[in-house]
CSV table of N, CA and C and ligand atoms in Angstrom, one decimal:
chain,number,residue,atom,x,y,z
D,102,UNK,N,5.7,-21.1,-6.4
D,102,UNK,CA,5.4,-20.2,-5.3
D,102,UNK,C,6.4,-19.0,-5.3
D,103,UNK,N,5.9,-17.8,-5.5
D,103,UNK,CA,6.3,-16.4,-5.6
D,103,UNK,C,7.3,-16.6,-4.1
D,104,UNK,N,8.6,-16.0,-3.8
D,104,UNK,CA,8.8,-15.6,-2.8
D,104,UNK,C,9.3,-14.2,-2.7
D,105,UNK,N,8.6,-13.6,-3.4
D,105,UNK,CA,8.3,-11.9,-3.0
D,105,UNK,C,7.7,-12.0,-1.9
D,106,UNK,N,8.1,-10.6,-1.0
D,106,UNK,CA,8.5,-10.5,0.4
D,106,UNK,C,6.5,-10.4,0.7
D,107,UNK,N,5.4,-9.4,0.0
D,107,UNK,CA,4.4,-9.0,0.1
D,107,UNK,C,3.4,-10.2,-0.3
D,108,UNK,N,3.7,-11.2,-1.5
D,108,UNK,CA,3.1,-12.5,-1.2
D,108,UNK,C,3.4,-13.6,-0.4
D,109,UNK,N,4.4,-13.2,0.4
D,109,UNK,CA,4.6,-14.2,1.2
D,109,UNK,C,4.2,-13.8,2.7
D,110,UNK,N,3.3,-12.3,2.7
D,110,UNK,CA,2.8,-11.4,3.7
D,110,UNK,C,1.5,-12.2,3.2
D,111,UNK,N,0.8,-12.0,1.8
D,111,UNK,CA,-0.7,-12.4,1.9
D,111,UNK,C,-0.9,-13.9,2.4
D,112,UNK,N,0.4,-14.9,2.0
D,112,UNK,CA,0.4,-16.2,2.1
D,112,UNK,C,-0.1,-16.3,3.6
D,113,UNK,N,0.6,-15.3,4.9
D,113,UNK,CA,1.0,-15.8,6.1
D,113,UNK,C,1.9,-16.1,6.6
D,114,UNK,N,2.9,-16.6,5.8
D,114,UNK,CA,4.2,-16.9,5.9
D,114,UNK,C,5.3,-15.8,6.4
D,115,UNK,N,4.6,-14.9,6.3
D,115,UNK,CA,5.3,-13.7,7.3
D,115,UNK,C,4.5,-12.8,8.2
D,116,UNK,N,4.7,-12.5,9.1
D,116,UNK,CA,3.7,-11.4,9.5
D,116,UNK,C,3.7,-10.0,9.8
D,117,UNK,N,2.5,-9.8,9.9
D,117,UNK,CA,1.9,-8.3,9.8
D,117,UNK,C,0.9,-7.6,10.0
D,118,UNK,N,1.0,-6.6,10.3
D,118,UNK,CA,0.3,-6.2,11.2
D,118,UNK,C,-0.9,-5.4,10.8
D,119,UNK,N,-2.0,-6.3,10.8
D,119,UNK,CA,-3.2,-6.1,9.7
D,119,UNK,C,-3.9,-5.1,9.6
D,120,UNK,N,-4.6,-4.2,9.1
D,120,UNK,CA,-5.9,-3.3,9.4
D,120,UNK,C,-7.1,-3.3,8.8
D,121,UNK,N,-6.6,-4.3,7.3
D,121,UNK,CA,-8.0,-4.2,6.6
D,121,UNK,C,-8.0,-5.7,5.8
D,122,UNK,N,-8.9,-6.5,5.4
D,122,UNK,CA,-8.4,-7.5,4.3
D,122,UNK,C,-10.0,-8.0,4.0
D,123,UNK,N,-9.9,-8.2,2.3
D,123,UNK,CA,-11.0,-8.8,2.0
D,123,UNK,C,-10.0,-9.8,0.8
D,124,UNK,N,-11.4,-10.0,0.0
D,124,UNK,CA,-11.1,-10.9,-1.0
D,124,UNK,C,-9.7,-10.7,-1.6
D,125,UNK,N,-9.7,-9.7,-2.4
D,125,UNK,CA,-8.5,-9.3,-3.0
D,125,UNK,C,-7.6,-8.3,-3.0
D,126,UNK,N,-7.9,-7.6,-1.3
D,126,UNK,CA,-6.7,-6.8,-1.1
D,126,UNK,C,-6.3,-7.0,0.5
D,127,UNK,N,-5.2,-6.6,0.8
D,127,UNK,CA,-4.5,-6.5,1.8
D,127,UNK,C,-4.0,-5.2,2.5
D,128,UNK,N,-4.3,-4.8,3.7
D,128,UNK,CA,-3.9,-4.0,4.1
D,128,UNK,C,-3.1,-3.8,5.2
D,129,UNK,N,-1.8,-3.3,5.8
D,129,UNK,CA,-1.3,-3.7,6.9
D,129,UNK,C,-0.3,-2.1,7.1
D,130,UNK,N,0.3,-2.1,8.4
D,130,UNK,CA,1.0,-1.2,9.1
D,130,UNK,C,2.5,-1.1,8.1
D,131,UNK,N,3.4,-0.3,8.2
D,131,UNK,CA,4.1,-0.1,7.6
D,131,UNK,C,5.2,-0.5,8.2
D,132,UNK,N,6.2,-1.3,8.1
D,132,UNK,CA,6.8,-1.6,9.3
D,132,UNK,C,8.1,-0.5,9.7
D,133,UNK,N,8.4,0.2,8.8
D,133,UNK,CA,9.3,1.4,9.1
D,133,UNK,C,8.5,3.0,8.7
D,134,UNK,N,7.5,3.1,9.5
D,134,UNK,CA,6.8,4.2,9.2
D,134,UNK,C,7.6,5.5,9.2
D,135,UNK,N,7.1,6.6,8.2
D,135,UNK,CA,7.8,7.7,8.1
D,135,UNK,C,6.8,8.6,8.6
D,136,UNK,N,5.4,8.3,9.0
D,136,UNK,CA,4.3,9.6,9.5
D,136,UNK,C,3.8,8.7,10.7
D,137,UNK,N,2.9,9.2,11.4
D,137,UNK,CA,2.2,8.1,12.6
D,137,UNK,C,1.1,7.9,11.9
D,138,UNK,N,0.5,8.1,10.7
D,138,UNK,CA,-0.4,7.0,10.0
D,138,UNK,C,0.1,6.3,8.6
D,139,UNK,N,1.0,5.4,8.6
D,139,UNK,CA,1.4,4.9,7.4
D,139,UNK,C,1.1,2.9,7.1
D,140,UNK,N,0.3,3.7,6.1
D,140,UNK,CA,-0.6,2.1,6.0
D,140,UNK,C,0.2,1.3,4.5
D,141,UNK,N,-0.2,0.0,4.3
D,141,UNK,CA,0.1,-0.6,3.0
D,141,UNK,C,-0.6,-1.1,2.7
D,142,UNK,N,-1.5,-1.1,0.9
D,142,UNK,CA,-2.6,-1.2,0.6
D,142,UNK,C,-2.4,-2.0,-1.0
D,143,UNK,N,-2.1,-3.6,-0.5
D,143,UNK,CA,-1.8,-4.2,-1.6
D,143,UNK,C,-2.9,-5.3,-2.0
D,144,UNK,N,-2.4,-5.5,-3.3
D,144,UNK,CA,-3.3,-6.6,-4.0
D,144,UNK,C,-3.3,-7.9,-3.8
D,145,UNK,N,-3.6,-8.5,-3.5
D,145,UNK,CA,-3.3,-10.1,-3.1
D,145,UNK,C,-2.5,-10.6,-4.4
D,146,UNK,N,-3.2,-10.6,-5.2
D,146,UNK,CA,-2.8,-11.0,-6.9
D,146,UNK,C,-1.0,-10.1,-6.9
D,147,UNK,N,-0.2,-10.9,-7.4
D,147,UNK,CA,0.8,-10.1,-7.7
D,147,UNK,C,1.1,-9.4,-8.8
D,148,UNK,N,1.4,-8.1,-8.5
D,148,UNK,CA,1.8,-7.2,-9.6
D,148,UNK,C,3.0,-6.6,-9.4
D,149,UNK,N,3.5,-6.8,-10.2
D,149,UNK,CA,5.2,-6.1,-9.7
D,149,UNK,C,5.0,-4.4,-9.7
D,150,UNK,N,4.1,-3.5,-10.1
D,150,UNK,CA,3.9,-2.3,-9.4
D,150,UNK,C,2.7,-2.1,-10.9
D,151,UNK,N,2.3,-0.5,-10.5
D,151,UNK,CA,1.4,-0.1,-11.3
D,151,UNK,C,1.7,-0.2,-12.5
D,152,UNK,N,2.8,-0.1,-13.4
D,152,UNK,CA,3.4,-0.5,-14.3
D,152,UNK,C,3.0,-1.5,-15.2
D,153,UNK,N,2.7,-2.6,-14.1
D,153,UNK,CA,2.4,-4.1,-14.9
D,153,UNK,C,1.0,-4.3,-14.5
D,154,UNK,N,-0.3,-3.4,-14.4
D,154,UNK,CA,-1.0,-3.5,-14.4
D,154,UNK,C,-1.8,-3.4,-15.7
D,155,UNK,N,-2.8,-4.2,-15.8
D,155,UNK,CA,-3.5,-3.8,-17.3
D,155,UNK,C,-5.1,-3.3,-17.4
D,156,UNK,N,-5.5,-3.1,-18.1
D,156,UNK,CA,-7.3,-3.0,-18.3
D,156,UNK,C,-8.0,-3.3,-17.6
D,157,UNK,N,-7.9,-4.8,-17.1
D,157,UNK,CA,-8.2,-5.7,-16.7
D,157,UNK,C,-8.5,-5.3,-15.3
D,158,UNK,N,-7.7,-4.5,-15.1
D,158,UNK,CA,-6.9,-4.6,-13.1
D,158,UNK,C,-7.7,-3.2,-12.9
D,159,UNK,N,-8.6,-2.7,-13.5
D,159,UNK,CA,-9.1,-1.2,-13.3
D,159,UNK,C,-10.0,-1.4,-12.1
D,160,UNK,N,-10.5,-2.5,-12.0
D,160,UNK,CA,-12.0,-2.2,-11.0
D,160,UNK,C,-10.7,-2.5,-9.7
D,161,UNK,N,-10.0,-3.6,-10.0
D,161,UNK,CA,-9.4,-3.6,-8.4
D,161,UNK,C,-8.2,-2.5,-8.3
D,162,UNK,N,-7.6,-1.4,-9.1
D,162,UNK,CA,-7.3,-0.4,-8.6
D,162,UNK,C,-8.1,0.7,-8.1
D,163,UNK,N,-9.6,0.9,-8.7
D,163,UNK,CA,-10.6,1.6,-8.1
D,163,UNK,C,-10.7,1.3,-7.1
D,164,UNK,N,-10.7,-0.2,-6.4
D,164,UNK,CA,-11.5,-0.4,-5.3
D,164,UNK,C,-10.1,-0.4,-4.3
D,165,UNK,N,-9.1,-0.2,-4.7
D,165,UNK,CA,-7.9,0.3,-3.4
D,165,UNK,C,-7.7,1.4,-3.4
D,166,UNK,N,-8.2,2.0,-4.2
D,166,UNK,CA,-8.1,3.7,-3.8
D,166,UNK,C,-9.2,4.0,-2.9
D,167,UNK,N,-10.6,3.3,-2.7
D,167,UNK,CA,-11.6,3.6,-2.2
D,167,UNK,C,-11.0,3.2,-0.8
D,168,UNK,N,-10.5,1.7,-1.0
D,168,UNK,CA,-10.4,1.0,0.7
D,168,UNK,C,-9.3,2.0,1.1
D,169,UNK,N,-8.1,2.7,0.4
D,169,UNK,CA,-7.5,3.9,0.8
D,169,UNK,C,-8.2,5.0,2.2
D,170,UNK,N,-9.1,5.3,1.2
D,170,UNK,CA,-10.1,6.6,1.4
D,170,UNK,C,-10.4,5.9,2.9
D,171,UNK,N,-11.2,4.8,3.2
D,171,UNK,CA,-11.9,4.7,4.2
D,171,UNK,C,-10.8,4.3,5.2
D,172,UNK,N,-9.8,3.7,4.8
D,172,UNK,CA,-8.6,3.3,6.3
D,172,UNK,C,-8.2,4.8,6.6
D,173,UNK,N,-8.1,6.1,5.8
D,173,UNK,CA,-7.9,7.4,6.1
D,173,UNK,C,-8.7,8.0,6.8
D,174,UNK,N,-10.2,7.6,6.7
D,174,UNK,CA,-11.0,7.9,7.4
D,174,UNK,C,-10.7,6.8,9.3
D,175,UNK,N,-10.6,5.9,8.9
D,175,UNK,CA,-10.8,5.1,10.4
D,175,UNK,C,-9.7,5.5,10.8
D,176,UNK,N,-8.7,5.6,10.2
D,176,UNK,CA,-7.1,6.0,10.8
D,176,UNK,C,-7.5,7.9,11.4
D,177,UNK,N,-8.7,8.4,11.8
D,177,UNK,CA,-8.4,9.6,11.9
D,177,UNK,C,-7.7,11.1,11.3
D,178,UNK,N,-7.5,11.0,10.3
D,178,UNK,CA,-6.9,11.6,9.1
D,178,UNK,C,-7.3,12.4,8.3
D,179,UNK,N,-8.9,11.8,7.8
D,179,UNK,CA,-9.7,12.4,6.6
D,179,UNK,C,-9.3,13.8,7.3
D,180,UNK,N,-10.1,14.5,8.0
D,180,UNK,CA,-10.2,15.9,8.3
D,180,UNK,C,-8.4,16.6,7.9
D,181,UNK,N,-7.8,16.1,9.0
D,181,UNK,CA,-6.3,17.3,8.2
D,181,UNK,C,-5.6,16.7,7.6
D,182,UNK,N,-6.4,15.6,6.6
D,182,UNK,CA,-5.7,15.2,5.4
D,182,UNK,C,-4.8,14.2,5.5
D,183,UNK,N,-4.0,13.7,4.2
D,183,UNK,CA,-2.9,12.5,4.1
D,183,UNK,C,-2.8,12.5,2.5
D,184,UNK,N,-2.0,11.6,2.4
D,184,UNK,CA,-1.5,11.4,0.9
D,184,UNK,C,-1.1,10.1,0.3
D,185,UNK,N,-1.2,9.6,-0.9
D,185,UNK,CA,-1.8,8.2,-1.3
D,185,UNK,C,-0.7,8.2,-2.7
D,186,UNK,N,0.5,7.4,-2.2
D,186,UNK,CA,1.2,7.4,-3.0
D,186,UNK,C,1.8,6.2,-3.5
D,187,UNK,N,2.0,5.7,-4.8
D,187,UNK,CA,2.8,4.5,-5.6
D,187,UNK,C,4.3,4.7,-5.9
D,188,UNK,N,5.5,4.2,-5.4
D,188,UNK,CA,6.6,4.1,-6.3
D,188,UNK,C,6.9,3.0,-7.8
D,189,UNK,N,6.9,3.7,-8.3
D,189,UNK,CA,7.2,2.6,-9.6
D,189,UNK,C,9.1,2.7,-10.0
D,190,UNK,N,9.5,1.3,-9.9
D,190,UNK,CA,10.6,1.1,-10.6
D,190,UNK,C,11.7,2.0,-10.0
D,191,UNK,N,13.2,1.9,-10.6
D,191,UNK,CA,13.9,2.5,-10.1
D,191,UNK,C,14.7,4.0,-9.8
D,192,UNK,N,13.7,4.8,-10.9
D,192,UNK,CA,14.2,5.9,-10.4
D,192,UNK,C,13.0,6.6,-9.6
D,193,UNK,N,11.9,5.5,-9.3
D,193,UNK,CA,10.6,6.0,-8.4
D,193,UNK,C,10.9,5.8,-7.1
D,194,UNK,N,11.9,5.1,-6.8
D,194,UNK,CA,12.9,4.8,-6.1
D,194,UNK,C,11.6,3.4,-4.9
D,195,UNK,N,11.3,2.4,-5.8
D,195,UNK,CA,10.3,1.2,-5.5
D,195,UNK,C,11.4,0.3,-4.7
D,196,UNK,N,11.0,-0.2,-3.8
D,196,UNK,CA,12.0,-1.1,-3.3
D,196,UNK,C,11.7,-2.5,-3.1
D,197,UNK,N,9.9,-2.6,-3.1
D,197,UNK,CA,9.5,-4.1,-3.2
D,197,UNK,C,8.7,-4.0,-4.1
D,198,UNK,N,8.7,-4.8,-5.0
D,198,UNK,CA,8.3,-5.0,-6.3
D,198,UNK,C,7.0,-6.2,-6.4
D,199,UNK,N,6.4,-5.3,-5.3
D,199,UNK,CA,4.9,-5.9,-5.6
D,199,UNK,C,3.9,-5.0,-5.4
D,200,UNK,N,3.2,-4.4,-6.6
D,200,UNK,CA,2.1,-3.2,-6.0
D,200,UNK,C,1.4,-2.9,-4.8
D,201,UNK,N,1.9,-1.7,-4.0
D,201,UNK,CA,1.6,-1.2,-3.2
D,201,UNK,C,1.3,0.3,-3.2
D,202,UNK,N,0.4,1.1,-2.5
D,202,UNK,CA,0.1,2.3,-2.1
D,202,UNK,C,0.2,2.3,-0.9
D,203,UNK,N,1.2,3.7,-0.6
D,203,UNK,CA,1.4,3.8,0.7
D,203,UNK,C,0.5,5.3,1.2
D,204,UNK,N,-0.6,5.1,2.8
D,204,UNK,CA,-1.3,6.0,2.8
D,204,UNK,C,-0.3,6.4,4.3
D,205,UNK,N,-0.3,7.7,3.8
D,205,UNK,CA,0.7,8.6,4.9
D,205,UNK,C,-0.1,10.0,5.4
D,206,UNK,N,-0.1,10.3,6.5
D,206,UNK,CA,-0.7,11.2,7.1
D,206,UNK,C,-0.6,11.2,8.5
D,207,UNK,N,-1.1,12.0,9.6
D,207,UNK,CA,-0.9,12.0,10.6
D,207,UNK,C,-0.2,13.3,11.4
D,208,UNK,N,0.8,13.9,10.3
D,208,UNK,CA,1.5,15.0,10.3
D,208,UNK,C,1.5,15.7,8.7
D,209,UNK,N,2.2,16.9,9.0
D,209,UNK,CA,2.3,17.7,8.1
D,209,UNK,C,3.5,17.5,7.0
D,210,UNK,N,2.8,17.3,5.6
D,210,UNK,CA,3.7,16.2,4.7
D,210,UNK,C,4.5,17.7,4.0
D,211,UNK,N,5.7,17.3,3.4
D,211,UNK,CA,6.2,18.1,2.3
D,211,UNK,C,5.2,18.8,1.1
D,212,UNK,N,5.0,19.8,1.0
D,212,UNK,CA,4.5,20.1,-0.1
D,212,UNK,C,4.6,19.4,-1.9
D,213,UNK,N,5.8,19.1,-1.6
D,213,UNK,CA,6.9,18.9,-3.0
D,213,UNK,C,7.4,17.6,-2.5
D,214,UNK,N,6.8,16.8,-2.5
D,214,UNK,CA,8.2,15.5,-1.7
D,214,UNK,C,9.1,15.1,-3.1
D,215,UNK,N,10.4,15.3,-3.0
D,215,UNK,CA,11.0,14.7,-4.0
D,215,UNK,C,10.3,13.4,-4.8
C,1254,5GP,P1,8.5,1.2,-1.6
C,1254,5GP,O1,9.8,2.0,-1.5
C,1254,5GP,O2,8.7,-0.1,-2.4
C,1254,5GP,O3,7.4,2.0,-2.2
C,1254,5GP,O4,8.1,0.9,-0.2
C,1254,5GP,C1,8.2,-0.4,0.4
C,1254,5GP,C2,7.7,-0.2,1.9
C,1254,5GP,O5,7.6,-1.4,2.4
C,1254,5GP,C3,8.7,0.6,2.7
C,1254,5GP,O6,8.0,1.7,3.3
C,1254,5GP,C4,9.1,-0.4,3.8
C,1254,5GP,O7,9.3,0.2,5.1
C,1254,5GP,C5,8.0,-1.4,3.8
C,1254,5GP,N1,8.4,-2.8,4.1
C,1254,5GP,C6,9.5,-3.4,3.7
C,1254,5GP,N2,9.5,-4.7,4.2
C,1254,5GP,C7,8.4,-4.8,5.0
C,1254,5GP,C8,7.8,-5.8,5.8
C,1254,5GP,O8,8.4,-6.9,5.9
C,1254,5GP,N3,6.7,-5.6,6.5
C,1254,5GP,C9,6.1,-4.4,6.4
C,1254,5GP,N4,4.9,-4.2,7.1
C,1254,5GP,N5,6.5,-3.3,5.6
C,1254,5GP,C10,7.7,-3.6,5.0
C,1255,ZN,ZN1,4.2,-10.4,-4.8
């Protein structure tokens, strides 16, 4: 049993505060948001980040960038936009090491974010 912080979110064993979930993804609130729309849009399957994804993992990273798009949409956002970003590893400056996309919007983002 994995006791990474994000599988042990899909397990239940922790909670959170849901918005979207099907077969094989997960979606939930961010618990230290930096915009007033900041979502998390992870894989059930563990992946320690985009990095360790393979060939394999293409249709289910297609299909979290889609479920992206539409929680942007239901979150109010599509129209003045948001942004859909992965940290990888440590100078990406990743802090849980289970693939995640974080969708941020709500306000007006950095042009350049470091
Ligand atoms: P990273 O820097 O790895 O891309 O981002 C990890 C994100 O996970 C951070 O924005 C952080 O606030 C969020 N996070 C960390 N622990 C928890 C948690 O237990 N629950 C939720 N909902 N978010 C978390
Ligand atoms: Zn995990």
């Amino acid at each position: 049993m994995s006791d990474c912080l994000f599988c042990r979110i899909v397990r239940g064993e922790l909670p959170s505060d849901k918005v979207f979930e099907n077969e094989s993804l997960l979606a939930f609130r961010d618990i230290n948001p930096i915009a007033p729309v900041h979502i998390l849009v992870i894989p059930k399957k563990h992946l320690t980040s985009l990095a360790a994804a393979g060939r394999e993992d293409g249709a289910l990273l297609g299909e979290m960038l889609l479920v992206l798009r539409d929680l942007a949409e239901k979150n109010g956002v599509s129209e003045s936009g948001y942004r859909v970003v992965t940290n990888i590893g440590a100078d990406g400056a990743q802090q849980v090491n289970h693939l995640h996309f974080h969708l941020l919007g709500g306000r007006k983002l950095q042009a350049r974010p470091e």
